[in-house]
GROMACS .gro file of C-alpha atoms in nm:
model
  145
    1MET     CA    1  12.113  12.875   4.230
    2GLY     CA    2  12.041  12.525   4.100
    3LEU     CA    3  12.178  12.191   4.210
    4PRO     CA    4  12.536  12.128   4.313
    5PRO     CA    5  12.727  11.935   4.042
    6TRP     CA    6  12.804  11.646   4.281
    7MET     CA    7  12.431  11.593   4.340
    8VAL     CA    8  12.356  11.585   3.967
    9PHE     CA    9  12.643  11.340   3.912
   10CYS     CA   10  12.526  11.112   4.195
   11SER     CA   11  12.165  11.110   4.070
   12TRP     CA   12  12.275  11.037   3.714
   13SER     CA   13  12.507  10.761   3.834
   14LEU     CA   14  12.239  10.592   4.047
   15ASN     CA   15  11.992  10.599   3.759
   16LEU     CA   16  12.252  10.449   3.523
   17ILE     CA   17  12.339  10.172   3.769
   18TYR     CA   18  11.970  10.091   3.817
   19GLN     CA   19  11.927  10.053   3.439
   20PHE     CA   20  12.163   9.755   3.422
   21TRP     CA   21  11.933   9.511   3.597
   22VAL     CA   22  11.607   9.622   3.431
   23HIS     CA   23  11.749   9.520   3.092
   24THR     CA   24  11.751   9.149   3.175
   25GLU     CA   25  11.524   8.879   3.034
   26ARG     CA   26  11.609   8.640   3.320
   27ILE     CA   27  11.377   8.801   3.575
   28ASP     CA   28  11.007   8.751   3.510
   29ARG     CA   29  10.798   8.918   3.782
   30LEU     CA   30  10.876   9.060   4.126
   31PRO     CA   31  10.660   9.108   4.437
   32ARG     CA   32  10.351   9.319   4.374
   33TRP     CA   33  10.446   9.597   4.616
   34PHE     CA   34  10.783   9.639   4.441
   35GLU     CA   35  10.630   9.643   4.092
   36PHE     CA   36  10.377   9.904   4.201
   37VAL     CA   37  10.647  10.161   4.283
   38PHE     CA   38  10.968  10.066   4.101
   39ASN     CA   39  11.057  10.001   3.739
   40THR     CA   40  11.125   9.630   3.688
   41PRO     CA   41  11.249   9.415   3.399
   42SER     CA   42  10.886   9.334   3.313
   43HIS     CA   43  10.794   9.703   3.293
   44HIS     CA   44  11.105   9.785   3.096
   45ARG     CA   45  11.044   9.511   2.839
   46VAL     CA   46  10.713   9.685   2.767
   47HIS     CA   47  10.901  10.014   2.723
   48HIS     CA   48  11.113   9.859   2.445
   49GLY     CA   49  10.828   9.670   2.278
   50MET     CA   50  10.705   9.755   1.928
   51ASP     CA   51  10.361   9.598   1.974
   52PRO     CA   52  10.086   9.864   1.941
   53VAL     CA   53   9.963   9.812   2.299
   54TYR     CA   54  10.318   9.875   2.428
   55LEU     CA   55  10.410  10.183   2.223
   56ASP     CA   56  10.499  10.496   2.420
   57LYS     CA   57  10.459  10.335   2.762
   58ASN     CA   58  10.660  10.297   3.084
   59TYR     CA   59  10.903  10.588   3.066
   60GLY     CA   60  11.015  10.580   3.431
   61GLY     CA   61  11.383  10.515   3.490
   62ILE     CA   62  11.361  10.403   3.852
   63LEU     CA   63  11.009  10.487   3.972
   64ILE     CA   64  10.721  10.343   3.768
   65ILE     CA   65  10.475  10.523   3.995
   66TRP     CA   66  10.506  10.832   3.771
   67ASP     CA   67  10.379  10.634   3.473
   68ARG     CA   68  10.087  10.516   3.682
   69LEU     CA   69  10.005  10.874   3.781
   70PHE     CA   70  10.035  11.017   3.429
   71GLY     CA   71   9.856  10.735   3.246
   72SER     CA   72  10.154  10.599   3.052
   73PHE     CA   73  10.183  10.274   3.251
   74GLN     CA   74  10.121   9.943   3.076
   75PRO     CA   75  10.169   9.605   3.245
   76GLU     CA   76  10.331   9.326   3.048
   77LEU     CA   77  10.044   9.124   2.902
   78PHE     CA   78  10.267   8.907   2.680
   79ARG     CA   79  10.634   8.901   2.585
   80PRO     CA   80  10.694   9.201   2.362
   81HIS     CA   81  10.842   9.193   2.015
   82TYR     CA   82  11.143   9.422   1.991
   83GLY     CA   83  11.229   9.644   1.698
   84LEU     CA   84  11.140   9.965   1.521
   85THR     CA   85  10.795  10.054   1.395
   86LYS     CA   86  10.926  10.207   1.071
   87ARG     CA   87  11.174  10.068   0.821
   88VAL     CA   88  11.521  10.221   0.849
   89ASP     CA   89  11.751  10.206   0.548
   90THR     CA   90  12.076  10.305   0.717
   91PHE     CA   91  12.330  10.183   0.968
   92ASN     CA   92  12.460  10.536   1.027
   93ILE     CA   93  12.437  10.582   1.404
   94TRP     CA   94  12.396  10.960   1.378
   95LYS     CA   95  12.101  10.927   1.139
   96LEU     CA   96  11.943  10.656   1.354
   97GLN     CA   97  11.963  10.873   1.666
   98THR     CA   98  11.837  11.194   1.505
   99ARG     CA   99  11.582  11.076   1.247
  100GLU     CA  100  11.273  11.143   1.462
  101TYR     CA  101  11.396  11.491   1.558
  102VAL     CA  102  11.459  11.569   1.191
  103ALA     CA  103  11.103  11.453   1.113
  104ILE     CA  104  10.960  11.676   1.387
  105VAL     CA  105  11.150  11.979   1.253
  106ARG     CA  106  11.034  11.901   0.896
  107ASP     CA  107  10.670  11.875   1.009
  108TRP     CA  108  10.704  12.187   1.225
  109ARG     CA  109  10.834  12.389   0.929
  110SER     CA  110  10.551  12.270   0.705
  111ALA     CA  111  10.281  12.376   0.954
  112THR     CA  112  10.110  12.705   0.877
  113ARG     CA  113   9.926  12.761   1.207
  114LEU     CA  114  10.077  12.812   1.552
  115ARG     CA  115   9.839  12.549   1.692
  116ASP     CA  116   9.975  12.291   1.448
  117ARG     CA  117  10.337  12.380   1.523
  118LEU     CA  118  10.273  12.336   1.895
  119GLY     CA  119  10.099  12.005   1.821
  120TYR     CA  120  10.403  11.868   1.636
  121VAL     CA  121  10.632  11.957   1.927
  122PHE     CA  122  10.410  11.881   2.227
  123GLY     CA  123  10.153  11.636   2.087
  124PRO     CA  124  10.175  11.258   2.116
  125PRO     CA  125  10.388  11.058   1.871
  126GLY     CA  126  10.228  11.047   1.528
  127TRP     CA  127  10.019  11.358   1.594
  128GLU     CA  128   9.887  11.534   1.284
  129PRO     CA  129   9.667  11.842   1.252
  130ARG     CA  130   9.303  11.792   1.168
  131THR     CA  131   9.247  11.912   0.813
  132ILE     CA  132   8.939  11.907   0.597
  133ASP     CA  133   8.986  11.745   0.259
  134LYS     CA  134   8.819  12.013   0.045
  135SER     CA  135   8.752  11.779  -0.248
  136ASN     CA  136   8.559  11.534  -0.026
  137ALA     CA  137   8.381  11.816   0.157
  138ALA     CA  138   8.255  11.962  -0.172
  139ALA     CA  139   8.144  11.619  -0.295
  140SER     CA  140   7.949  11.554   0.025
  141LEU     CA  141   7.771  11.890  -0.009
  142VAL     CA  142   7.662  11.807  -0.363
  143THR     CA  143   7.534  11.460  -0.270
  144SER     CA  144   7.352  11.580   0.042
  145ARG     CA  145   7.126  11.818  -0.153
   0.00000   0.00000   0.00000
């Protein structure tokens, strides 16, 4: 049951080879039909951009059509700025690679409801549970009377 190891290796290898050319800045745009189906350097620049309009977009490795179908596609409107959205105070490669997972686990542990725990794991980046600030709610009740 499952896929033969050679098939997994070939698929992984083809995807890795494809990634070399999409990481170039030298190619601007390609023919429309190609950009509609395949990931291109333009699409991939968006994927790495830190501009708010570009965050969490263009996940496809080879086929960009999946991003179009699932609503995560974003065309390149302007050259993206590259970088992280949060300040990082370390050069430790392990901490850099695991910091978001550690944050998810920390948030997951702090959640008291199952719905909130599922939200931290399956919700969009930056998801937080809706909570009512009891001090503001009480103040608004007093002023509304």
